[in-house]
């Protein structure tokens, strides 16, 4: 069976930027958009133009700065929103309007004080109106995760009839379990007339920490596009993280799925987004957290020094990180200590390593992490102790004997 290409729809600049304190100016948005194009995303959701004049302007400028990636603008199922989105996209080479409406009972009743029939009418009108501005129209069924599958099918069938090219099935509140979300996608694939003419998209939120798992199940059950953000930023607990879903496909060739992402640019993109938004990446974040390729316990360090794969399933170079790091803490062993000294140019023989290690442990018990500077201080201390005992210290560098100066 041939491999299936999954489209990556990046919404860092829209869903990601919605979070408090994360607002980006036009210059930052353009810089990120260019980086996303370079990274290889298929679609950039550049903003929600009706939301503010600044957002409108940014979407317009992004359209001029990006060469070939599809640029998408969000709107509600409201004519004025759609019109403004259409105008903002005027300069895009490949424009897409993303319009839609809440479809769950909760949204229909409490948000719109409406009925399912009227919601279908509004969905159809929105798609028809958006088609006046662009050919490529994506429809979102907001809160699809909590929408009954029969009703969801009905609304999908209708918007396809009126020209929707992509249908987005958001798990807006992150309420679904992976199996449940996967079944929803499969149900749509098997029951909606015309579904094979359009691209079916996942859009999962992370309220229960399941956004990436839900997107994966969506794709495994027939979805062709994943909506995601860099570093998983987004409303509340965030969205599916681009780096996670892309690396899941790459690491699991049996899934027969691939994307257009140049994974070697993942880390630099993550860094840029974190710098611009001011949103620090949590240390233990999969793929891009500072600890993602750091090893601190003695057993793991010993293994990684012997062969990286013993404790790493992903090669850090694949995501643009030069190497795994060996962090020295009180849980580290002699192998890690010798490894770090070797990097500083000191080759310690076994007896000397034992002595240095005992001093190291005293330091490490009092500190979180031992730095290169402290390693040098530890070495001086070891020399000093030896000098007191009238011992001459030698260390070996390959075949040459290097004497460490006693200071
Ligand atoms: O989470 C969601 O439902 C959304 C839609 C507006 C696409 O972000
Ligand atoms: Zn969302």
mmCIF file of C-alpha atoms and ligand atoms in Angstrom:
data_model
loop_
_atom_site.group_PDB
_atom_site.id
_atom_site.type_symbol
_atom_site.label_atom_id
_atom_site.label_comp_id
_atom_site.label_asym_id
_atom_site.label_seq_id
_atom_site.Cartn_x
_atom_site.Cartn_y
_atom_site.Cartn_z
ATOM 1 C CA UNK A 1 0.000 0.000 0.000
ATOM 2 C CA UNK A 2 1.289 3.481 -0.918
ATOM 3 C CA UNK A 3 1.895 6.047 1.771
ATOM 4 C CA UNK A 4 -0.839 8.608 2.418
ATOM 5 C CA UNK A 5 0.081 12.284 2.660
ATOM 6 C CA UNK A 6 -1.518 14.132 5.581
ATOM 7 C CA UNK A 7 -1.933 17.888 5.186
ATOM 8 C CA UNK A 8 -0.683 20.026 8.045
ATOM 9 C CA UNK A 9 -2.895 23.047 8.796
ATOM 10 C CA UNK A 10 -1.079 25.301 11.211
ATOM 11 C CA UNK A 11 -3.218 27.566 13.395
ATOM 12 C CA UNK A 12 -0.460 29.008 15.624
ATOM 13 C CA UNK A 13 -1.269 32.506 14.351
ATOM 14 C CA UNK A 14 -5.017 32.152 15.014
ATOM 15 C CA UNK A 15 -5.969 29.560 17.690
ATOM 16 C CA UNK A 16 -2.462 29.769 19.195
ATOM 17 C CA UNK A 17 -2.371 33.535 19.306
ATOM 18 C CA UNK A 18 -5.821 33.729 20.984
ATOM 19 C CA UNK A 19 -4.319 33.005 24.401
ATOM 20 C CA UNK A 20 -3.972 35.869 26.868
ATOM 21 C CA UNK A 21 -0.607 37.613 26.845
ATOM 22 C CA UNK A 22 0.430 35.987 23.579
ATOM 23 C CA UNK A 23 -0.574 38.691 21.123
ATOM 24 C CA UNK A 24 1.838 39.159 18.266
ATOM 25 C CA UNK A 25 2.407 42.262 16.179
ATOM 26 C CA UNK A 26 2.290 42.192 12.379
ATOM 27 C CA UNK A 27 6.079 41.947 12.050
ATOM 28 C CA UNK A 28 6.256 38.925 14.353
ATOM 29 C CA UNK A 29 3.340 37.256 12.580
ATOM 30 C CA UNK A 30 4.993 37.685 9.187
ATOM 31 C CA UNK A 31 8.260 36.271 10.548
ATOM 32 C CA UNK A 32 6.440 33.219 11.927
ATOM 33 C CA UNK A 33 4.381 32.770 8.742
ATOM 34 C CA UNK A 34 7.550 32.750 6.614
ATOM 35 C CA UNK A 35 9.123 30.216 8.942
ATOM 36 C CA UNK A 36 5.993 28.031 8.761
ATOM 37 C CA UNK A 37 6.164 28.095 4.970
ATOM 38 C CA UNK A 38 9.821 27.098 5.150
ATOM 39 C CA UNK A 39 8.917 24.339 7.612
ATOM 40 C CA UNK A 40 6.558 22.942 4.989
ATOM 41 C CA UNK A 41 3.064 23.365 6.422
ATOM 42 C CA UNK A 42 0.289 23.056 3.823
ATOM 43 C CA UNK A 43 -2.020 25.713 5.269
ATOM 44 C CA UNK A 44 -1.360 28.723 7.492
ATOM 45 C CA UNK A 45 -4.391 29.993 9.373
ATOM 46 C CA UNK A 46 -3.216 33.596 9.535
ATOM 47 C CA UNK A 47 -5.923 35.107 11.721
ATOM 48 C CA UNK A 48 -9.528 36.143 12.293
ATOM 49 C CA UNK A 49 -9.711 39.377 10.277
ATOM 50 C CA UNK A 50 -13.029 40.704 11.658
ATOM 51 C CA UNK A 51 -11.670 40.499 15.222
ATOM 52 C CA UNK A 52 -9.517 43.651 14.987
ATOM 53 C CA UNK A 53 -8.029 46.067 12.407
ATOM 54 C CA UNK A 54 -4.569 44.805 13.450
ATOM 55 C CA UNK A 55 -5.483 41.201 12.721
ATOM 56 C CA UNK A 56 -7.039 42.190 9.384
ATOM 57 C CA UNK A 57 -3.838 44.025 8.417
ATOM 58 C CA UNK A 58 -1.614 41.134 9.515
ATOM 59 C CA UNK A 59 -3.554 38.624 7.412
ATOM 60 C CA UNK A 60 -3.234 40.964 4.432
ATOM 61 C CA UNK A 61 0.518 41.380 4.928
ATOM 62 C CA UNK A 62 1.050 37.630 5.424
ATOM 63 C CA UNK A 63 -0.708 37.020 2.085
ATOM 64 C CA UNK A 64 1.858 39.272 0.404
ATOM 65 C CA UNK A 65 4.855 37.717 2.177
ATOM 66 C CA UNK A 66 4.133 34.022 1.702
ATOM 67 C CA UNK A 67 4.690 32.512 -1.719
ATOM 68 C CA UNK A 68 2.931 29.237 -2.149
ATOM 69 C CA UNK A 69 1.311 28.021 1.069
ATOM 70 C CA UNK A 70 -2.481 28.228 1.375
ATOM 71 C CA UNK A 71 -3.440 31.199 3.565
ATOM 72 C CA UNK A 72 -6.607 30.766 5.539
ATOM 73 C CA UNK A 73 -8.721 33.340 7.391
ATOM 74 C CA UNK A 74 -11.335 32.517 10.024
ATOM 75 C CA UNK A 75 -14.894 33.834 10.131
ATOM 76 C CA UNK A 76 -18.138 33.039 11.874
ATOM 77 C CA UNK A 77 -21.179 32.128 9.770
ATOM 78 C CA UNK A 78 -21.872 35.842 9.476
ATOM 79 C CA UNK A 79 -21.815 37.754 6.168
ATOM 80 C CA UNK A 80 -19.748 40.682 7.464
ATOM 81 C CA UNK A 81 -17.086 38.301 8.888
ATOM 82 C CA UNK A 82 -16.879 36.433 5.596
ATOM 83 C CA UNK A 83 -16.668 39.632 3.579
ATOM 84 C CA UNK A 84 -13.799 40.967 5.718
ATOM 85 C CA UNK A 85 -12.004 37.601 5.553
ATOM 86 C CA UNK A 86 -12.383 37.667 1.749
ATOM 87 C CA UNK A 87 -10.940 41.195 1.583
ATOM 88 C CA UNK A 88 -8.014 40.352 3.861
ATOM 89 C CA UNK A 89 -7.182 37.404 1.602
ATOM 90 C CA UNK A 90 -7.201 39.510 -1.572
ATOM 91 C CA UNK A 91 -3.435 39.182 -2.133
ATOM 92 C CA UNK A 92 -3.122 35.495 -1.279
ATOM 93 C CA UNK A 93 -2.007 33.265 -4.123
ATOM 94 C CA UNK A 94 -3.974 30.412 -2.614
ATOM 95 C CA UNK A 95 -6.704 31.843 -0.322
ATOM 96 C CA UNK A 96 -9.051 29.820 1.888
ATOM 97 C CA UNK A 97 -11.973 31.049 4.010
ATOM 98 C CA UNK A 98 -12.658 29.029 7.152
ATOM 99 C CA UNK A 99 -16.251 29.574 8.198
ATOM 100 C CA UNK A 100 -18.597 27.679 10.457
ATOM 101 C CA UNK A 101 -20.987 27.465 13.359
ATOM 102 C CA UNK A 102 -21.595 25.525 16.589
ATOM 103 C CA UNK A 103 -23.422 22.256 15.958
ATOM 104 C CA UNK A 104 -23.777 20.607 19.400
ATOM 105 C CA UNK A 105 -27.071 20.773 21.291
ATOM 106 C CA UNK A 106 -25.315 22.901 23.885
ATOM 107 C CA UNK A 107 -24.200 25.492 21.312
ATOM 108 C CA UNK A 108 -27.468 25.445 19.365
ATOM 109 C CA UNK A 109 -29.552 25.943 22.479
ATOM 110 C CA UNK A 110 -27.461 28.212 24.680
ATOM 111 C CA UNK A 111 -25.174 30.058 22.291
ATOM 112 C CA UNK A 112 -27.575 30.623 19.431
ATOM 113 C CA UNK A 113 -30.989 30.062 21.049
ATOM 114 C CA UNK A 114 -31.779 28.347 17.755
ATOM 115 C CA UNK A 115 -32.860 25.031 16.247
ATOM 116 C CA UNK A 116 -30.912 22.372 14.320
ATOM 117 C CA UNK A 117 -32.788 23.251 11.101
ATOM 118 C CA UNK A 118 -31.870 26.930 11.367
ATOM 119 C CA UNK A 119 -28.243 26.045 12.075
ATOM 120 C CA UNK A 120 -28.123 23.997 8.854
ATOM 121 C CA UNK A 121 -29.561 26.966 6.951
ATOM 122 C CA UNK A 122 -26.925 29.290 8.416
ATOM 123 C CA UNK A 123 -24.159 26.823 7.566
ATOM 124 C CA UNK A 124 -25.329 26.596 3.953
ATOM 125 C CA UNK A 125 -25.645 30.382 3.620
ATOM 126 C CA UNK A 126 -22.157 30.889 5.049
ATOM 127 C CA UNK A 127 -20.559 28.446 2.614
ATOM 128 C CA UNK A 128 -22.510 29.892 -0.339
ATOM 129 C CA UNK A 129 -21.460 33.412 0.610
ATOM 130 C CA UNK A 130 -17.802 32.471 1.140
ATOM 131 C CA UNK A 131 -17.764 30.866 -2.333
ATOM 132 C CA UNK A 132 -18.392 34.360 -3.792
ATOM 133 C CA UNK A 133 -14.905 35.363 -2.553
ATOM 134 C CA UNK A 134 -12.791 32.224 -2.840
ATOM 135 C CA UNK A 135 -12.982 28.759 -4.361
ATOM 136 C CA UNK A 136 -11.452 27.023 -1.340
ATOM 137 C CA UNK A 137 -13.940 27.081 1.561
ATOM 138 C CA UNK A 138 -13.403 25.145 4.773
ATOM 139 C CA UNK A 139 -16.424 24.606 7.028
ATOM 140 C CA UNK A 140 -16.036 24.011 10.777
ATOM 141 C CA UNK A 141 -18.711 22.349 12.861
ATOM 142 C CA UNK A 142 -17.771 23.893 16.190
ATOM 143 C CA UNK A 143 -18.069 21.496 19.148
ATOM 144 C CA UNK A 144 -18.363 18.580 16.723
ATOM 145 C CA UNK A 145 -16.796 16.447 19.456
ATOM 146 C CA UNK A 146 -20.059 16.722 21.419
ATOM 147 C CA UNK A 147 -22.369 16.782 18.399
ATOM 148 C CA UNK A 148 -24.518 13.752 17.633
ATOM 149 C CA UNK A 149 -23.087 11.918 14.645
ATOM 150 C CA UNK A 150 -26.409 11.828 12.718
ATOM 151 C CA UNK A 151 -26.800 15.589 12.872
ATOM 152 C CA UNK A 152 -23.143 16.134 12.091
ATOM 153 C CA UNK A 153 -23.515 13.965 8.966
ATOM 154 C CA UNK A 154 -26.537 15.955 7.863
ATOM 155 C CA UNK A 155 -24.781 19.297 8.173
ATOM 156 C CA UNK A 156 -21.655 17.950 6.426
ATOM 157 C CA UNK A 157 -23.718 16.618 3.533
ATOM 158 C CA UNK A 158 -25.372 19.998 3.094
ATOM 159 C CA UNK A 159 -22.206 22.088 3.110
ATOM 160 C CA UNK A 160 -20.554 19.707 0.637
ATOM 161 C CA UNK A 161 -23.559 20.193 -1.664
ATOM 162 C CA UNK A 162 -22.934 23.942 -1.610
ATOM 163 C CA UNK A 163 -19.233 23.754 -2.330
ATOM 164 C CA UNK A 164 -17.257 23.243 0.898
ATOM 165 C CA UNK A 165 -13.846 21.857 -0.063
ATOM 166 C CA UNK A 166 -12.674 20.965 3.456
ATOM 167 C CA UNK A 167 -14.692 20.008 6.556
ATOM 168 C CA UNK A 168 -13.230 20.535 9.994
ATOM 169 C CA UNK A 169 -14.471 18.386 12.900
ATOM 170 C CA UNK A 170 -13.282 20.239 16.018
ATOM 171 C CA UNK A 171 -13.215 18.637 19.418
ATOM 172 C CA UNK A 172 -13.563 22.194 20.702
ATOM 173 C CA UNK A 173 -13.629 21.348 24.407
ATOM 174 C CA UNK A 174 -11.175 18.443 24.278
ATOM 175 C CA UNK A 175 -13.888 16.151 25.638
ATOM 176 C CA UNK A 176 -13.536 13.141 23.330
ATOM 177 C CA UNK A 177 -11.614 9.959 23.969
ATOM 178 C CA UNK A 178 -9.370 8.850 21.092
ATOM 179 C CA UNK A 179 -11.548 5.870 20.166
ATOM 180 C CA UNK A 180 -14.697 7.972 20.264
ATOM 181 C CA UNK A 181 -13.175 10.699 18.067
ATOM 182 C CA UNK A 182 -11.828 8.095 15.643
ATOM 183 C CA UNK A 183 -15.286 6.501 15.399
ATOM 184 C CA UNK A 184 -16.831 9.893 14.650
ATOM 185 C CA UNK A 185 -14.463 10.420 11.740
ATOM 186 C CA UNK A 186 -15.100 6.892 10.459
ATOM 187 C CA UNK A 187 -18.861 7.426 10.775
ATOM 188 C CA UNK A 188 -18.635 10.559 8.622
ATOM 189 C CA UNK A 189 -16.416 8.813 6.090
ATOM 190 C CA UNK A 190 -18.913 5.978 5.763
ATOM 191 C CA UNK A 191 -22.188 7.874 5.916
ATOM 192 C CA UNK A 192 -21.859 11.332 4.385
ATOM 193 C CA UNK A 193 -22.743 11.586 0.708
ATOM 194 C CA UNK A 194 -19.903 13.298 -1.197
ATOM 195 C CA UNK A 195 -17.402 13.003 1.658
ATOM 196 C CA UNK A 196 -14.776 11.633 -0.718
ATOM 197 C CA UNK A 197 -14.845 14.889 -2.702
ATOM 198 C CA UNK A 198 -13.574 16.906 0.257
ATOM 199 C CA UNK A 199 -10.699 16.900 2.754
ATOM 200 C CA UNK A 200 -11.797 15.870 6.237
ATOM 201 C CA UNK A 201 -9.874 17.638 8.990
ATOM 202 C CA UNK A 202 -9.169 17.087 12.687
ATOM 203 C CA UNK A 203 -8.947 20.001 15.127
ATOM 204 C CA UNK A 204 -8.416 18.784 18.677
ATOM 205 C CA UNK A 205 -8.012 20.655 21.937
ATOM 206 C CA UNK A 206 -5.959 19.412 24.831
ATOM 207 C CA UNK A 207 -8.223 19.825 27.874
ATOM 208 C CA UNK A 208 -7.638 16.205 28.922
ATOM 209 C CA UNK A 209 -4.174 15.951 27.394
ATOM 210 C CA UNK A 210 -5.606 13.923 24.495
ATOM 211 C CA UNK A 211 -5.335 16.366 21.598
ATOM 212 C CA UNK A 212 -2.494 14.566 19.831
ATOM 213 C CA UNK A 213 -3.950 11.089 20.493
ATOM 214 C CA UNK A 214 -7.347 12.228 19.192
ATOM 215 C CA UNK A 215 -5.801 13.689 16.025
ATOM 216 C CA UNK A 216 -3.924 10.434 15.482
ATOM 217 C CA UNK A 217 -7.111 8.386 15.844
ATOM 218 C CA UNK A 218 -8.868 10.818 13.492
ATOM 219 C CA UNK A 219 -6.221 10.277 10.833
ATOM 220 C CA UNK A 220 -6.140 6.513 11.359
ATOM 221 C CA UNK A 221 -9.878 6.541 10.704
ATOM 222 C CA UNK A 222 -9.779 8.534 7.493
ATOM 223 C CA UNK A 223 -9.069 12.227 8.156
ATOM 224 C CA UNK A 224 -6.668 13.795 5.659
ATOM 225 C CA UNK A 225 -5.731 17.027 7.441
ATOM 226 C CA UNK A 226 -4.562 17.808 10.985
ATOM 227 C CA UNK A 227 -5.012 21.267 12.503
ATOM 228 C CA UNK A 228 -2.318 21.994 15.034
ATOM 229 C CA UNK A 229 -0.014 24.614 16.531
ATOM 230 C CA UNK A 230 3.682 24.932 17.231
ATOM 231 C CA UNK A 231 4.429 23.944 20.852
ATOM 232 C CA UNK A 232 0.723 23.001 21.147
ATOM 233 C CA UNK A 233 -0.223 26.544 22.161
ATOM 234 C CA UNK A 234 -3.895 27.494 21.967
ATOM 235 C CA UNK A 235 -7.082 28.172 23.878
ATOM 236 C CA UNK A 236 -7.029 26.890 27.492
ATOM 237 C CA UNK A 237 -4.853 23.728 27.545
ATOM 238 C CA UNK A 238 -3.924 24.252 23.896
ATOM 239 C CA UNK A 239 -4.236 22.419 20.589
ATOM 240 C CA UNK A 240 -2.636 19.369 19.035
ATOM 241 C CA UNK A 241 1.059 20.095 18.843
ATOM 242 C CA UNK A 242 2.492 20.067 15.318
ATOM 243 C CA UNK A 243 5.821 18.598 16.373
ATOM 244 C CA UNK A 244 4.152 15.684 18.168
ATOM 245 C CA UNK A 245 1.779 14.599 15.417
ATOM 246 C CA UNK A 246 4.391 14.999 12.677
ATOM 247 C CA UNK A 247 6.990 12.981 14.586
ATOM 248 C CA UNK A 248 4.432 10.274 15.426
ATOM 249 C CA UNK A 249 3.899 9.760 11.687
ATOM 250 C CA UNK A 250 7.641 9.837 10.996
ATOM 251 C CA UNK A 251 8.560 7.410 13.781
ATOM 252 C CA UNK A 252 5.857 4.893 12.876
ATOM 253 C CA UNK A 253 6.379 3.900 9.274
ATOM 254 C CA UNK A 254 3.817 1.090 9.609
ATOM 255 C CA UNK A 255 1.108 3.782 9.707
ATOM 256 C CA UNK A 256 1.973 4.584 6.075
ATOM 257 C CA UNK A 257 1.438 8.290 6.713
ATOM 258 C CA UNK A 258 3.687 11.205 5.874
ATOM 259 C CA UNK A 259 3.688 14.995 5.819
ATOM 260 C CA UNK A 260 5.537 17.663 3.893
ATOM 261 C CA UNK A 261 7.229 18.944 7.074
ATOM 262 C CA UNK A 262 11.015 19.364 7.095
ATOM 263 C CA UNK A 263 11.404 17.987 10.611
ATOM 264 C CA UNK A 264 14.927 19.385 10.957
ATOM 265 C CA UNK A 265 13.340 22.838 11.253
ATOM 266 C CA UNK A 266 11.038 21.859 14.108
ATOM 267 C CA UNK A 267 13.254 23.017 16.956
ATOM 268 C CA UNK A 268 14.120 26.406 15.437
ATOM 269 C CA UNK A 269 10.428 27.029 14.679
ATOM 270 C CA UNK A 270 9.477 26.112 18.235
ATOM 271 C CA UNK A 271 12.136 28.498 19.537
ATOM 272 C CA UNK A 272 10.934 31.345 17.311
ATOM 273 C CA UNK A 273 7.299 30.927 18.386
ATOM 274 C CA UNK A 274 8.280 30.775 22.050
ATOM 275 C CA UNK A 275 10.454 33.906 21.710
ATOM 276 C CA UNK A 276 7.790 35.912 19.875
ATOM 277 C CA UNK A 277 4.818 34.895 22.033
ATOM 278 C CA UNK A 278 6.723 34.929 25.321
ATOM 279 C CA UNK A 279 5.199 31.489 26.039
ATOM 280 C CA UNK A 280 7.930 29.330 27.567
ATOM 281 C CA UNK A 281 7.941 25.696 26.476
ATOM 282 C CA UNK A 282 7.573 23.395 29.487
ATOM 283 C CA UNK A 283 10.829 21.555 30.192
ATOM 284 C CA UNK A 284 9.328 18.098 29.748
ATOM 285 C CA UNK A 285 7.350 18.955 26.583
ATOM 286 C CA UNK A 286 7.652 16.122 24.067
ATOM 287 C CA UNK A 287 10.088 16.805 21.195
ATOM 288 C CA UNK A 288 10.923 20.460 21.965
ATOM 289 C CA UNK A 289 11.191 20.766 25.788
ATOM 290 C CA UNK A 290 14.738 21.341 27.145
ATOM 291 C CA UNK A 291 14.620 17.957 28.836
ATOM 292 C CA UNK A 292 13.313 16.070 25.788
ATOM 293 C CA UNK A 293 16.815 14.835 24.942
ATOM 294 C CA UNK A 294 18.554 15.312 28.321
ATOM 295 C CA UNK A 295 19.598 12.424 30.510
ATOM 296 C CA UNK A 296 20.337 12.775 34.211
ATOM 297 C CA UNK A 297 20.052 9.414 35.948
ATOM 298 C CA UNK A 298 23.184 7.251 36.084
ATOM 299 C CA UNK A 299 21.618 4.180 34.453
ATOM 300 C CA UNK A 300 20.215 6.154 31.517
ATOM 301 C CA UNK A 301 23.410 8.158 31.044
ATOM 302 C CA UNK A 302 25.536 5.029 30.987
ATOM 303 C CA UNK A 303 23.195 3.543 28.363
ATOM 304 C CA UNK A 304 23.047 6.658 26.153
ATOM 305 C CA UNK A 305 26.848 7.062 26.235
ATOM 306 C CA UNK A 306 27.216 3.452 25.060
ATOM 307 C CA UNK A 307 24.453 3.732 22.450
ATOM 308 C CA UNK A 308 22.034 6.648 22.062
ATOM 309 C CA UNK A 309 19.083 4.408 21.133
ATOM 310 C CA UNK A 310 19.065 2.713 24.553
ATOM 311 C CA UNK A 311 17.073 5.593 25.997
ATOM 312 C CA UNK A 312 16.027 7.648 22.962
ATOM 313 C CA UNK A 313 13.431 6.559 20.444
ATOM 314 C CA UNK A 314 13.814 9.764 18.425
ATOM 315 C CA UNK A 315 17.082 11.021 17.006
ATOM 316 C CA UNK A 316 17.417 14.646 18.229
ATOM 317 C CA UNK A 317 19.067 15.548 14.906
ATOM 318 C CA UNK A 318 15.796 14.679 13.140
ATOM 319 C CA UNK A 319 14.130 17.657 14.843
ATOM 320 C CA UNK A 320 17.076 20.008 14.517
ATOM 321 C CA UNK A 321 18.683 19.454 17.920
ATOM 322 C CA UNK A 322 22.409 18.757 17.596
ATOM 323 C CA UNK A 323 22.809 16.188 20.301
ATOM 324 C CA UNK A 324 21.441 14.531 23.414
ATOM 325 C CA UNK A 325 22.745 16.071 26.609
ATOM 326 C CA UNK A 326 24.166 14.477 29.680
ATOM 327 C CA UNK A 327 23.133 16.497 32.719
ATOM 328 C CA UNK A 328 25.187 16.045 35.866
ATOM 329 C CA UNK A 329 23.171 15.700 39.069
ATOM 330 C CA UNK A 330 23.503 13.668 42.260
ATOM 331 C CA UNK A 331 21.819 10.821 40.368
ATOM 332 C CA UNK A 332 24.598 10.674 37.752
ATOM 333 C CA UNK A 333 27.208 7.946 37.652
ATOM 334 C CA UNK A 334 30.922 7.733 36.871
ATOM 335 C CA UNK A 335 30.303 7.107 33.167
ATOM 336 C CA UNK A 336 28.525 10.446 32.804
ATOM 337 C CA UNK A 337 31.162 12.259 34.828
ATOM 338 C CA UNK A 338 33.994 10.826 32.727
ATOM 339 C CA UNK A 339 32.034 11.664 29.556
ATOM 340 C CA UNK A 340 31.625 15.311 30.550
ATOM 341 C CA UNK A 341 35.291 15.630 31.580
ATOM 342 C CA UNK A 342 36.278 14.120 28.246
ATOM 343 C CA UNK A 343 34.268 16.856 26.518
ATOM 344 C CA UNK A 344 36.290 19.414 28.487
ATOM 345 C CA UNK A 345 39.529 17.722 27.408
ATOM 346 C CA UNK A 346 40.321 15.713 30.545
ATOM 347 C CA UNK A 347 40.681 11.957 30.342
ATOM 348 C CA UNK A 348 40.503 10.503 33.864
ATOM 349 C CA UNK A 349 41.907 7.086 34.751
ATOM 350 C CA UNK A 350 39.846 4.810 36.993
ATOM 351 C CA UNK A 351 41.548 5.664 40.315
ATOM 352 C CA UNK A 352 41.427 9.328 39.640
ATOM 353 C CA UNK A 353 37.803 9.122 38.483
ATOM 354 C CA UNK A 354 36.873 7.458 41.793
ATOM 355 C CA UNK A 355 38.450 10.302 43.721
ATOM 356 C CA UNK A 356 36.853 13.027 41.573
ATOM 357 C CA UNK A 357 33.485 11.235 41.737
ATOM 358 C CA UNK A 358 33.438 11.263 45.528
ATOM 359 C CA UNK A 359 34.059 15.035 45.542
ATOM 360 C CA UNK A 360 31.503 15.513 42.758
ATOM 361 C CA UNK A 361 28.795 13.766 44.804
ATOM 362 C CA UNK A 362 29.313 16.144 47.720
ATOM 363 C CA UNK A 363 28.817 19.104 45.378
ATOM 364 C CA UNK A 364 25.925 17.499 43.513
ATOM 365 C CA UNK A 365 23.986 16.706 46.693
ATOM 366 C CA UNK A 366 23.843 20.411 47.398
ATOM 367 C CA UNK A 367 23.091 21.577 43.879
ATOM 368 C CA UNK A 368 20.486 20.849 41.225
ATOM 369 C CA UNK A 369 22.978 20.565 38.378
ATOM 370 C CA UNK A 370 26.781 20.673 38.086
ATOM 371 C CA UNK A 371 28.156 23.023 35.433
ATOM 372 C CA UNK A 372 31.432 22.877 33.453
ATOM 373 C CA UNK A 373 32.854 25.607 35.654
ATOM 374 C CA UNK A 374 32.106 23.532 38.770
ATOM 375 C CA UNK A 375 33.663 20.462 37.154
ATOM 376 C CA UNK A 376 36.901 22.427 36.879
ATOM 377 C CA UNK A 377 36.677 23.473 40.536
ATOM 378 C CA UNK A 378 36.098 19.824 41.523
ATOM 379 C CA UNK A 379 39.183 18.849 39.561
ATOM 380 C CA UNK A 380 41.306 21.452 41.364
ATOM 381 C CA UNK A 381 40.034 20.174 44.669
ATOM 382 C CA UNK A 382 40.941 16.609 43.733
ATOM 383 C CA UNK A 383 44.438 17.752 42.733
ATOM 384 C CA UNK A 384 44.826 19.628 45.985
ATOM 385 C CA UNK A 385 43.823 16.579 48.057
ATOM 386 C CA UNK A 386 46.263 14.434 46.124
ATOM 387 C CA UNK A 387 49.059 16.921 46.499
ATOM 388 C CA UNK A 388 48.558 16.812 50.264
ATOM 389 C CA UNK A 389 48.981 13.038 50.044
ATOM 390 C CA UNK A 390 52.103 13.462 47.865
ATOM 391 C CA UNK A 391 50.602 11.714 44.871
ATOM 392 C CA UNK A 392 51.378 12.659 41.286
ATOM 393 C CA UNK A 393 48.352 12.815 39.077
ATOM 394 C CA UNK A 394 48.275 11.632 35.517
ATOM 395 C CA UNK A 395 45.464 11.364 33.081
ATOM 396 C CA UNK A 396 45.556 9.781 29.665
ATOM 397 C CA UNK A 397 44.512 11.434 26.440
ATOM 398 C CA UNK A 398 44.442 8.592 23.949
ATOM 399 C CA UNK A 399 48.105 7.555 23.818
ATOM 400 C CA UNK A 400 49.531 10.755 25.222
ATOM 401 C CA UNK A 401 49.949 11.263 28.903
ATOM 402 C CA UNK A 402 48.613 14.583 30.103
ATOM 403 C CA UNK A 403 49.564 15.784 33.543
ATOM 404 C CA UNK A 404 46.963 17.908 35.223
ATOM 405 C CA UNK A 405 48.564 20.956 36.795
ATOM 406 C CA UNK A 406 48.194 21.289 40.523
ATOM 407 C CA UNK A 407 47.137 24.847 41.138
HETATM 408 O O1 LIG B 1 -11.840 24.836 18.492
HETATM 409 C C1 LIG B 1 -12.618 25.213 17.600
HETATM 410 O O2 LIG B 1 -13.755 24.777 17.489
HETATM 411 C C2 LIG B 1 -12.138 26.245 16.690
HETATM 412 C C3 LIG B 1 -12.989 26.588 15.518
HETATM 413 C C4 LIG B 1 -13.254 28.047 15.458
HETATM 414 C C5 LIG B 1 -12.367 26.072 14.263
HETATM 415 O O3 LIG B 1 -11.048 26.752 16.858
HETATM 416 ZN ZN1 LIG B 2 -9.814 25.558 18.215
#
